[in-house]
Amino acid sequence: MTDSTPLLARRPQWTALEDHRAKFNGTHLRDLFAADPSRAERYTVQVGDLHIDYSKHVVTDETLALLQELAAATDVFGQRDAMFRGEKINTTEGRAVLHTALRAPADAVIEVDGENVVPKVHAVLDKMAAFSQKIRTGEWTGHTGKRVRNIVNVGIGGSDLGPAMAYDALRPYTARDLTFRFVSNVDGADLHEAVRDLDPAETLFIIASKTFTTIETITNAKAARSWLLASLGDEAAVAKHFVALSTNAEKVAEFGIDTANMFEFWDWVGGRYSFDSAIGLSLMIAIGPDAFRELLDGFRVVDEHFRTAPAEANAPLLMGLLGIWYGNFHDAQAHAVLPYSHYLSKFTAYLQQLDMESNGKSVDREGRPVQWQTGPVVWGTPGTNGQHAYYQLIHQGTKLIPADLIGFAKPVDELGPELAAQHDLLMANLFAQGQALAFGKTPDEVRAEGVAEELVPHKTFKGNHPTTTVLARELTPSVLGQLIALYEQKVFVQGAVWNIDSFDQWGVELGKVLAKRVEPALAEGAEVPGLDASTRSLVATYRALRGR
Ligand code: F6P
């Protein structure tokens, strides 16, 4: 796209959607379902193992056609192809965006600056597999000769959320004789609680940082090294107890980690898209190399679908466009992701970085202020817990919050018969919520239950709250990969339509710079030039409370 690209909101396809939206007012999902008995069937798409029902969206065939016209006008598929080809679509950083190469088959050819990157990807995967096996079998021993039993991943953002989320998601597939911990917060309490019951002689630290300059990670890594050396006493122990995942060999060596113990990735992998790179090492140790490769296969299933499926049956495209329908034409500000699986407890937190760091932008690729809403506030927790907390607001509040409901047909094998029997109740809740959100309860239905007239408004559910339901047979490594890739590509679609750079994150820089400037004031009371009155007073209060 160039400066001459017509601004999105002036495109005829955009104004056609605005007109359509105006005529649409008052249309209820109850009417849409009544008018079309085949709606559920027609508005369902199968991608790999994912059954995706989008029939409970407040759309008609015309809406979907108009949204597809917008996607065509903004050349979403052309932009997609440029990404898959390795073009430098992250223009503000001058980088290719090739997380899809991380799961490409060994014989694929994907070039960056004339070099095929696929052999490098597979060489690192092989190195990770060999190392993982050594840990899993006990062949890799610590400095004192003891077997490594504890693995602590130290990283933040994309170097933490993916492995931490996936470790929880795939617990039944993990080596239960190993302990995994994930440390991200620069609050010393995080590291303290993670290691306080661990034997240093049995502990491996994986320092995960794309840049190896992130202050939280480097600070925690140094503290971890001190903790280790306080017990083992010998600098040489670092070689057996620390490995690094990074793109920055120089900084890794400077920290004191042998680059032979470094697992590499590259600047064409964005932090929040890096979980299937070397950043997944802790997960690979947990689930084993074979299951990790199944996970990568899952990602690939959705990549291929996104690359080849026709627009009208292309799930990431549809999900992206539906988000645009609500965000841009109904003023929806938020999007809830509600997994009906305890194993996916951290899934939404992972998606928050993926979506909000990617699409939380307010200038377009040419640097012009956007005149349309971009990424939503993404939030949510496992479904039934949310039902007893914030669903009230979704059902009867004043905000429109489209939601994704994610569930699995099969409970995990190891639950045993009694706990497995609870699974129907769990899933009944998912189905009931989708139903209640869509169809609600009319005042007449409430009255028919004999409810006193003054309570009727309170017990009425307006309904018409859109949901997508994603079902799969069970949460396997492959299915997890499919789910993540589905959201990655959905986020891509939205950024492509909004004409923003979904792959930079300049918005996190200012806070980092200011924290560095303020820190000396906290410790030493140093004068920080130009500090505003509020922050100056807060710093003074902090120092007084700390007795400084
Ligand atoms: O939050 C900013 C960010 O750069 C993320 O994009 C990234 O995932 C995270 O910090 C951690 O960065 P690194 O892996 O370089 O330590």
Coordinates of C-alpha atoms and ligand atoms in Angstrom, one line a residue:
M1 CA 0.0 0.0 0.0
T2 CA 1.2 3.5 -0.7
D3 CA 0.2 7.0 0.4
S4 CA -2.3 7.1 -2.5
T5 CA -4.2 4.2 -0.9
P6 CA -7.7 5.5 -0.3
L7 CA -8.4 5.8 3.4
L8 CA -10.3 2.8 4.6
A9 CA -13.3 4.7 5.9
R10 CA -13.7 6.3 2.5
R11 CA -13.8 3.1 0.5
P12 CA -17.1 2.4 -1.1
Q13 CA -17.0 -1.1 0.5
W14 CA -16.8 0.6 4.0
T15 CA -19.6 3.0 3.4
A16 CA -21.7 0.1 2.0
L17 CA -21.2 -1.6 5.3
E18 CA -22.2 1.5 7.2
D19 CA -25.4 1.7 5.1
H20 CA -26.1 -1.9 5.6
R21 CA -25.6 -1.6 9.4
A22 CA -28.1 1.3 9.5
K23 CA -30.7 -0.8 7.8
F24 CA -29.9 -3.7 10.0
N25 CA -30.9 -2.1 13.3
G26 CA -33.3 -4.2 15.3
T27 CA -32.5 -7.5 13.5
H28 CA -32.4 -10.2 16.1
L29 CA -30.8 -13.6 16.0
R30 CA -34.1 -15.1 16.9
D31 CA -35.5 -13.8 13.5
L32 CA -32.4 -14.8 11.6
F33 CA -32.6 -18.4 12.9
A34 CA -36.4 -18.5 12.3
A35 CA -36.0 -17.3 8.7
D36 CA -33.3 -19.9 7.8
P37 CA -33.5 -23.4 9.2
S38 CA -30.2 -24.2 7.5
R39 CA -28.3 -21.3 9.1
A40 CA -26.3 -23.4 11.6
E41 CA -25.2 -25.7 8.9
R42 CA -24.4 -23.0 6.4
Y43 CA -22.5 -20.9 8.9
T44 CA -20.2 -23.6 10.1
V45 CA -16.7 -24.2 8.8
Q46 CA -14.4 -27.2 9.5
V47 CA -10.6 -26.5 9.6
G48 CA -8.5 -29.5 10.4
D49 CA -10.0 -30.7 13.8
L50 CA -11.7 -27.5 14.5
H51 CA -15.5 -27.2 14.0
I52 CA -16.2 -23.5 13.9
D53 CA -19.9 -22.4 14.2
Y54 CA -20.4 -18.7 13.5
S55 CA -24.1 -18.9 13.0
K56 CA -24.8 -17.0 16.2
H57 CA -23.5 -13.8 14.7
V58 CA -25.8 -11.0 13.8
V59 CA -25.1 -11.2 10.1
T60 CA -26.9 -12.2 6.9
D61 CA -25.5 -13.5 3.7
E62 CA -25.5 -9.8 2.5
T63 CA -23.4 -8.8 5.6
L64 CA -20.9 -11.5 4.9
A65 CA -20.7 -10.6 1.2
L66 CA -20.1 -7.0 2.0
L67 CA -17.4 -7.9 4.5
Q68 CA -15.8 -10.1 1.8
E69 CA -15.9 -7.2 -0.6
L70 CA -14.0 -5.1 2.0
A71 CA -11.4 -7.9 2.4
A72 CA -11.0 -8.0 -1.4
A73 CA -10.7 -4.3 -1.7
T74 CA -8.0 -4.2 1.0
D75 CA -6.3 -7.1 -0.7
V76 CA -6.1 -9.3 2.4
F77 CA -5.1 -12.3 0.4
G78 CA -2.5 -10.4 -1.5
Q79 CA -1.0 -9.2 1.8
R80 CA -1.3 -12.8 3.2
D81 CA 0.7 -14.1 0.2
A82 CA 3.4 -11.4 0.7
M83 CA 3.7 -12.5 4.4
F84 CA 4.1 -16.2 3.4
R85 CA 6.6 -15.3 0.7
G86 CA 8.8 -13.6 3.3
E87 CA 8.4 -10.0 2.1
K88 CA 9.3 -7.3 4.7
I89 CA 5.7 -6.5 5.6
N90 CA 6.8 -5.2 9.0
T91 CA 7.7 -2.0 7.4
T92 CA 8.5 0.1 10.5
E93 CA 11.2 -2.4 11.5
G94 CA 12.1 -3.5 8.0
R95 CA 11.5 -7.1 8.8
A96 CA 9.9 -10.1 7.2
V97 CA 7.1 -11.8 9.2
L98 CA 7.7 -15.5 8.9
H99 CA 6.5 -17.4 11.9
T100 CA 4.8 -19.6 9.3
A101 CA 8.3 -20.8 8.3
L102 CA 8.8 -22.2 11.9
R103 CA 6.3 -24.9 11.1
A104 CA 7.0 -25.4 7.4
P105 CA 8.0 -28.9 6.3
A106 CA 11.7 -29.6 5.9
D107 CA 11.5 -29.6 2.1
A108 CA 9.8 -26.2 1.8
V109 CA 11.8 -23.2 0.4
I110 CA 11.1 -19.9 2.0
E111 CA 13.6 -17.1 1.4
V112 CA 14.6 -14.1 3.3
D113 CA 17.2 -11.9 1.6
G114 CA 17.8 -14.7 -0.9
E115 CA 18.5 -17.3 1.8
N116 CA 16.2 -20.3 2.3
V117 CA 15.5 -20.2 6.0
V118 CA 13.8 -23.6 6.3
P119 CA 17.0 -25.7 6.8
K120 CA 18.0 -23.4 9.7
V121 CA 14.6 -23.8 11.3
H122 CA 14.9 -27.6 11.2
A123 CA 18.5 -27.6 12.4
V124 CA 17.4 -25.7 15.5
L125 CA 14.4 -28.1 16.0
D126 CA 16.8 -31.0 15.8
K127 CA 19.1 -29.4 18.3
M128 CA 16.2 -28.7 20.6
A129 CA 15.0 -32.3 20.3
A130 CA 18.4 -33.8 21.1
F131 CA 18.7 -31.5 24.2
S132 CA 15.1 -32.3 25.3
Q133 CA 15.8 -36.0 25.1
K134 CA 18.9 -35.6 27.3
I135 CA 16.9 -33.8 29.9
R136 CA 14.0 -36.2 29.7
T137 CA 16.2 -39.3 30.0
G138 CA 18.5 -37.9 32.7
E139 CA 21.5 -38.0 30.4
W140 CA 22.1 -34.3 31.0
T141 CA 23.2 -33.9 34.6
G142 CA 23.9 -30.8 36.6
H143 CA 27.2 -29.6 38.0
T144 CA 27.2 -32.0 40.9
G145 CA 26.2 -35.0 38.7
K146 CA 22.6 -35.0 39.8
R147 CA 19.8 -35.4 37.3
V148 CA 18.0 -32.2 36.2
R149 CA 14.4 -32.4 37.5
N150 CA 13.3 -28.8 37.5
I151 CA 13.1 -26.6 34.5
V152 CA 12.6 -22.8 35.1
N153 CA 11.8 -20.7 32.0
V154 CA 12.8 -17.1 32.6
G155 CA 11.3 -14.7 30.0
I156 CA 8.5 -12.2 29.5
G157 CA 5.9 -11.4 26.9
G158 CA 6.3 -13.6 23.9
S159 CA 9.2 -15.4 25.6
D160 CA 6.9 -16.5 28.5
L161 CA 3.2 -16.5 27.6
G162 CA 3.4 -19.1 24.9
P163 CA 5.4 -21.8 26.7
A164 CA 3.5 -21.1 30.0
M165 CA 0.1 -21.3 28.4
A166 CA 1.0 -24.4 26.3
Y167 CA 2.5 -26.2 29.3
D168 CA -0.8 -25.8 31.1
A169 CA -2.8 -26.7 28.0
L170 CA -0.9 -29.9 27.5
R171 CA -0.4 -31.0 31.1
P172 CA -1.6 -34.6 30.4
Y173 CA 1.1 -34.9 27.8
T174 CA 3.9 -33.7 30.0
A175 CA 6.6 -35.7 31.8
R176 CA 5.1 -35.7 35.2
D177 CA 8.4 -36.5 36.9
L178 CA 9.8 -33.1 35.9
T179 CA 8.8 -29.8 37.5
F180 CA 8.2 -26.7 35.3
R181 CA 8.1 -23.1 36.4
F182 CA 7.7 -19.9 34.4
V183 CA 9.2 -16.7 35.8
S184 CA 8.4 -13.4 34.1
N185 CA 7.7 -10.6 36.5
V186 CA 10.6 -8.4 37.6
D187 CA 8.9 -8.5 41.0
G188 CA 11.4 -10.6 42.9
A189 CA 8.5 -12.5 44.4
D190 CA 8.1 -14.3 41.1
L191 CA 11.5 -15.9 41.1
H192 CA 11.5 -16.4 44.9
E193 CA 8.3 -18.4 44.8
A194 CA 9.4 -20.3 41.7
V195 CA 12.6 -21.6 43.2
R196 CA 12.1 -21.6 46.9
D197 CA 11.4 -25.4 47.1
L198 CA 13.8 -26.4 44.3
D199 CA 17.3 -28.0 44.7
P200 CA 19.7 -25.8 42.7
A201 CA 21.7 -28.9 41.8
E202 CA 18.7 -30.3 40.0
T203 CA 17.5 -27.1 38.3
L204 CA 18.0 -25.9 34.8
F205 CA 17.3 -22.3 33.9
I206 CA 16.2 -21.5 30.4
I207 CA 16.8 -17.8 29.7
A208 CA 14.3 -16.9 26.9
S209 CA 14.7 -13.5 25.3
K210 CA 14.7 -12.6 21.7
T211 CA 16.8 -9.5 22.2
F212 CA 18.6 -10.7 25.4
T213 CA 18.3 -7.1 26.5
T214 CA 14.9 -7.1 28.2
I215 CA 15.5 -5.7 31.7
E216 CA 13.0 -7.9 33.5
T217 CA 14.5 -11.1 32.0
I218 CA 18.1 -10.1 32.4
T219 CA 17.5 -9.0 36.0
N220 CA 15.8 -12.3 36.8
A221 CA 18.4 -14.3 35.0
K222 CA 21.2 -12.6 37.1
A223 CA 19.3 -13.3 40.3
A224 CA 18.8 -16.9 39.2
R225 CA 22.5 -17.2 38.6
S226 CA 23.2 -15.8 42.1
W227 CA 20.7 -18.2 43.6
L228 CA 22.4 -21.1 41.8
L229 CA 26.0 -20.1 42.7
A230 CA 25.1 -19.4 46.3
S231 CA 24.5 -23.1 46.6
L232 CA 26.9 -24.7 44.0
G233 CA 29.7 -22.2 44.6
D234 CA 31.4 -22.6 41.3
E235 CA 31.1 -20.4 38.2
A236 CA 31.6 -23.5 36.1
A237 CA 28.1 -24.7 37.2
V238 CA 26.5 -22.1 34.9
A239 CA 27.3 -24.1 31.8
K240 CA 25.3 -27.1 33.1
H241 CA 22.4 -25.1 34.6
F242 CA 21.8 -22.3 32.1
V243 CA 20.8 -22.4 28.4
A244 CA 19.6 -19.4 26.3
L245 CA 16.9 -19.0 23.6
S246 CA 17.7 -15.9 21.6
T247 CA 18.5 -14.1 18.4
N248 CA 21.4 -12.3 20.0
A249 CA 24.5 -14.6 20.4
E250 CA 26.7 -11.7 21.5
K251 CA 24.5 -10.7 24.4
V252 CA 24.1 -14.4 25.4
A253 CA 27.9 -14.8 25.5
E254 CA 28.2 -11.5 27.5
F255 CA 25.8 -12.9 30.1
G256 CA 28.1 -15.9 30.5
I257 CA 26.1 -18.6 28.8
D258 CA 28.1 -20.7 26.4
T259 CA 26.6 -20.2 22.9
A260 CA 26.9 -23.9 22.4
N261 CA 24.0 -23.9 24.8
M262 CA 22.0 -21.3 22.9
F263 CA 19.0 -22.2 20.7
E264 CA 18.7 -19.7 18.0
F265 CA 15.9 -17.9 16.3
W266 CA 15.7 -14.9 14.0
D267 CA 14.6 -11.4 13.6
W268 CA 11.8 -12.4 11.2
V269 CA 10.1 -14.1 14.1
G270 CA 8.1 -11.6 16.2
G271 CA 8.2 -12.0 20.0
R272 CA 4.5 -12.8 20.2
Y273 CA 4.7 -15.2 17.3
S274 CA 7.8 -17.0 18.6
F275 CA 6.3 -19.7 20.7
D276 CA 6.8 -22.4 18.0
S277 CA 10.5 -21.3 17.6
A278 CA 13.3 -22.1 20.1
I279 CA 11.2 -20.3 22.6
G280 CA 9.2 -23.5 22.9
L281 CA 12.1 -25.4 24.4
S282 CA 10.6 -25.7 27.8
L283 CA 7.4 -27.1 26.3
M284 CA 9.4 -29.5 24.1
I285 CA 11.2 -30.8 27.2
A286 CA 7.8 -31.2 28.9
I287 CA 5.9 -33.0 26.1
G288 CA 8.8 -34.5 24.1
P289 CA 10.0 -33.8 20.6
D290 CA 7.4 -35.9 18.9
A291 CA 4.4 -34.2 20.5
F292 CA 6.1 -30.8 19.8
R293 CA 6.2 -31.8 16.1
E294 CA 2.5 -32.7 16.3
L295 CA 1.9 -29.2 17.6
L296 CA 3.8 -27.7 14.7
D297 CA 1.8 -29.9 12.3
G298 CA -1.3 -28.4 13.9
F299 CA -0.1 -24.8 13.2
R300 CA 0.6 -25.9 9.6
V301 CA -2.9 -27.2 9.1
V302 CA -4.4 -23.8 9.7
D303 CA -1.6 -22.0 7.8
E304 CA -2.4 -24.1 4.8
H305 CA -6.1 -23.6 5.2
F306 CA -5.6 -19.8 5.5
R307 CA -3.3 -19.9 2.4
T308 CA -5.6 -21.9 0.2
A309 CA -9.2 -22.0 1.4
P310 CA -11.7 -19.9 -0.6
A311 CA -12.7 -16.6 1.0
E312 CA -16.2 -17.7 1.9
A313 CA -14.9 -20.8 3.8
N314 CA -11.7 -19.3 5.1
A315 CA -12.0 -19.4 8.9
P316 CA -9.4 -16.8 10.0
L317 CA -10.7 -14.5 7.3
L318 CA -14.3 -15.0 8.5
M319 CA -13.4 -14.5 12.2
G320 CA -11.3 -11.4 11.4
L321 CA -14.2 -9.9 9.4
L322 CA -16.7 -10.7 12.0
G323 CA -14.6 -8.8 14.5
I324 CA -14.5 -5.9 12.1
W325 CA -18.2 -6.0 11.8
Y326 CA -18.7 -5.4 15.5
G327 CA -15.7 -3.2 16.2
N328 CA -16.1 -0.9 13.3
F329 CA -19.8 -0.9 12.6
H330 CA -21.3 -1.6 16.1
D331 CA -18.8 0.2 18.3
A332 CA -17.9 -2.9 20.2
Q333 CA -14.7 -2.2 22.2
A334 CA -14.0 -5.7 23.5
H335 CA -13.8 -9.3 22.6
A336 CA -14.0 -12.1 25.1
V337 CA -12.3 -15.5 24.6
L338 CA -14.0 -18.0 27.0
P339 CA -12.5 -21.5 26.9
Y340 CA -14.5 -24.3 28.5
S341 CA -11.4 -26.1 29.4
H342 CA -9.4 -25.7 32.6
Y343 CA -6.3 -26.6 30.6
L344 CA -6.7 -23.5 28.6
S345 CA -6.7 -21.2 31.7
K346 CA -3.9 -19.1 30.2
F347 CA -5.0 -19.2 26.6
T348 CA -6.8 -15.8 26.7
A349 CA -3.8 -14.1 28.5
Y350 CA -1.6 -15.5 25.6
L351 CA -4.1 -14.1 23.1
Q352 CA -4.0 -10.7 24.8
Q353 CA -0.4 -10.2 23.7
L354 CA -1.0 -11.7 20.3
D355 CA -3.9 -9.5 19.5
M356 CA -3.4 -6.3 21.5
E357 CA 0.3 -5.9 20.9
S358 CA -0.3 -6.6 17.2
N359 CA -3.3 -4.5 16.6
G360 CA -3.3 -1.9 19.3
K361 CA -2.3 0.8 16.8
S362 CA -3.6 4.2 16.0
V363 CA -1.7 5.2 12.9
D364 CA -1.8 3.4 9.6
R365 CA 1.2 2.0 7.7
E366 CA 1.8 5.4 6.2
G367 CA 1.8 7.0 9.7
R368 CA -1.5 8.7 9.2
P369 CA -3.9 8.7 12.2
V370 CA -6.5 6.0 11.6
Q371 CA -10.1 7.1 11.5
W372 CA -11.5 3.8 12.5
Q373 CA -11.3 1.5 15.5
T374 CA -8.4 -1.0 15.5
G375 CA -7.8 -4.0 17.9
P376 CA -10.3 -4.8 20.6
V377 CA -9.7 -5.3 24.3
V378 CA -9.3 -9.0 24.5
W379 CA -10.1 -10.6 27.8
G380 CA -11.7 -13.7 29.4
T381 CA -11.0 -16.7 31.6
P382 CA -12.3 -20.3 31.6
G383 CA -16.0 -20.2 31.0
T384 CA -17.8 -21.6 34.1
N385 CA -15.6 -19.4 36.4
G386 CA -16.5 -16.4 34.3
Q387 CA -20.2 -17.3 34.5
H388 CA -20.1 -16.7 38.2
A389 CA -18.2 -13.4 37.9
Y390 CA -18.6 -11.2 34.8
Y391 CA -21.1 -12.9 32.5
Q392 CA -23.8 -10.9 34.1
L393 CA -22.4 -7.8 32.3
I394 CA -22.3 -9.7 29.0
H395 CA -25.9 -10.8 29.3
Q396 CA -27.5 -7.8 30.8
G397 CA -25.0 -4.9 30.7
T398 CA -25.0 -2.1 28.2
K399 CA -22.0 -3.2 26.2
L400 CA -21.7 -5.4 23.2
I401 CA -19.1 -8.0 23.8
P402 CA -18.7 -10.6 21.0
A403 CA -17.3 -13.8 22.5
D404 CA -15.6 -17.0 21.4
L405 CA -16.6 -20.2 23.3
I406 CA -14.1 -23.0 23.0
G407 CA -14.7 -26.6 24.1
F408 CA -13.8 -30.2 23.6
A409 CA -15.9 -33.3 23.3
K410 CA -13.6 -35.6 25.2
P411 CA -12.3 -35.1 28.7
V412 CA -8.6 -36.1 29.1
D413 CA -8.1 -39.8 29.7
E414 CA -6.3 -39.6 33.0
L415 CA -9.3 -37.9 34.8
G416 CA -10.9 -41.3 35.6
P417 CA -14.6 -42.1 35.3
E418 CA -16.0 -39.9 38.1
L419 CA -14.3 -36.7 37.0
A420 CA -14.8 -37.5 33.3
A421 CA -18.5 -37.7 34.0
Q422 CA -18.4 -34.0 34.9
H423 CA -17.5 -33.2 31.4
D424 CA -21.1 -33.2 30.1
L425 CA -22.0 -30.6 32.7
L426 CA -19.1 -28.5 31.6
M427 CA -20.1 -28.6 28.0
A428 CA -23.8 -28.2 28.8
N429 CA -22.7 -24.8 30.3
L430 CA -20.9 -23.9 27.1
F431 CA -23.9 -24.7 24.9
A432 CA -26.3 -23.0 27.4
Q433 CA -24.3 -19.8 27.4
G434 CA -24.2 -19.6 23.6
Q435 CA -27.9 -20.1 23.5
A436 CA -28.7 -17.6 26.2
L437 CA -26.5 -15.0 24.8
A438 CA -28.0 -15.4 21.3
F439 CA -31.6 -15.8 22.0
G440 CA -32.1 -14.3 25.5
K441 CA -35.5 -14.4 27.1
T442 CA -38.3 -12.1 26.1
P443 CA -40.6 -10.3 28.6
D444 CA -43.4 -12.5 27.5
E445 CA -41.4 -15.6 28.2
V446 CA -40.6 -14.2 31.7
R447 CA -44.3 -13.4 32.3
A448 CA -45.3 -16.9 31.2
E449 CA -43.3 -18.2 34.2
G450 CA -45.6 -16.2 36.5
V451 CA -43.0 -13.6 37.4
A452 CA -44.3 -10.4 39.1
E453 CA -44.6 -7.6 36.6
E454 CA -42.2 -5.3 38.4
L455 CA -39.5 -8.0 38.1
V456 CA -40.0 -8.7 34.4
P457 CA -37.5 -6.1 33.2
H458 CA -34.9 -7.5 35.6
K459 CA -35.4 -11.1 34.4
T460 CA -35.5 -10.3 30.7
F461 CA -32.5 -11.2 28.6
K462 CA -32.3 -9.1 25.4
G463 CA -30.1 -11.7 23.7
N464 CA -28.5 -10.9 20.3
H465 CA -25.1 -11.2 21.8
P466 CA -22.8 -12.8 19.1
T467 CA -20.6 -15.8 19.7
T468 CA -18.4 -18.1 17.7
T469 CA -18.3 -21.6 19.0
V470 CA -15.1 -23.7 18.4
L471 CA -15.3 -27.4 19.1
A472 CA -12.8 -30.1 18.7
R473 CA -12.7 -33.7 19.8
E474 CA -9.9 -33.3 22.4
L475 CA -7.2 -30.9 23.3
T476 CA -4.1 -32.5 21.7
P477 CA -0.8 -30.9 20.8
S478 CA -2.0 -30.6 17.2
V479 CA -5.3 -29.0 18.2
L480 CA -3.5 -26.5 20.3
G481 CA -1.4 -25.6 17.4
Q482 CA -4.5 -25.2 15.2
L483 CA -6.1 -23.0 17.7
I484 CA -3.1 -20.7 18.1
A485 CA -2.6 -20.4 14.3
L486 CA -6.3 -19.7 13.9
Y487 CA -6.0 -16.6 16.1
E488 CA -2.6 -15.6 14.7
Q489 CA -4.1 -15.5 11.2
K490 CA -7.3 -13.8 12.4
V491 CA -5.2 -11.0 13.9
F492 CA -3.3 -10.8 10.6
V493 CA -6.6 -10.4 8.7
Q494 CA -7.7 -7.5 10.9
G495 CA -4.4 -5.7 10.7
A496 CA -4.5 -6.1 6.9
V497 CA -7.9 -4.6 6.6
W498 CA -7.1 -1.7 9.0
N499 CA -3.8 -1.0 7.1
I500 CA -1.7 -1.1 10.2
D501 CA 1.6 -2.7 11.0
S502 CA 0.6 -5.6 13.1
F503 CA 4.1 -6.7 13.7
D504 CA 5.8 -3.8 15.5
Q505 CA 5.2 -2.7 19.1
W506 CA 6.6 0.8 19.6
G507 CA 3.9 1.4 22.2
V508 CA 5.9 -0.6 24.8
E509 CA 9.0 1.5 24.5
L510 CA 8.1 4.7 26.3
G511 CA 7.3 3.0 29.6
K512 CA 10.7 1.1 29.5
V513 CA 12.6 4.3 29.0
L514 CA 10.8 6.2 31.8
A515 CA 11.3 3.2 34.2
K516 CA 15.0 3.4 33.6
R517 CA 15.0 7.1 34.3
V518 CA 12.9 6.9 37.4
E519 CA 14.7 3.9 39.1
P520 CA 17.7 5.9 40.4
A521 CA 15.2 8.3 42.1
L522 CA 13.7 5.4 44.0
A523 CA 16.9 3.9 45.2
E524 CA 19.1 6.9 45.7
G525 CA 16.7 9.8 45.7
A526 CA 18.4 11.2 42.6
E527 CA 16.8 14.2 41.0
V528 CA 15.1 13.2 37.8
P529 CA 15.0 16.2 35.5
G530 CA 11.6 17.0 34.0
L531 CA 9.6 14.7 36.3
D532 CA 6.0 15.7 36.6
A533 CA 4.6 16.8 39.9
S534 CA 2.4 13.7 40.4
T535 CA 5.2 11.2 39.8
R536 CA 7.6 13.3 41.9
S537 CA 5.2 13.2 44.8
L538 CA 4.5 9.4 44.3
V539 CA 8.3 8.8 44.3
A540 CA 8.7 10.8 47.5
T541 CA 5.8 8.9 49.2
Y542 CA 7.3 5.6 48.1
R543 CA 10.7 6.5 49.5
A544 CA 9.1 7.6 52.8
L545 CA 7.1 4.4 53.0
R546 CA 10.3 2.4 52.4
G547 CA 12.0 4.4 55.2
R548 CA 14.5 6.0 52.8
Ligands
F6P1 O1 6.5 -6.2 25.3 C1 7.5 -5.9 24.3 C2 8.3 -7.1 23.9 O2 9.3 -6.7 23.0 C3 7.4 -8.2 23.3 O3 7.1 -8.0 22.0 C4 8.3 -9.4 23.5 O4 7.6 -10.6 23.4 C5 8.8 -9.1 25.0 O5 9.0 -7.7 25.0 C6 10.0 -9.9 25.4 O6 11.1 -9.5 24.6 P1 12.4 -10.4 24.5 O7 12.0 -11.8 24.1 O8 13.3 -9.7 23.6 O9 13.0 -10.5 25.9

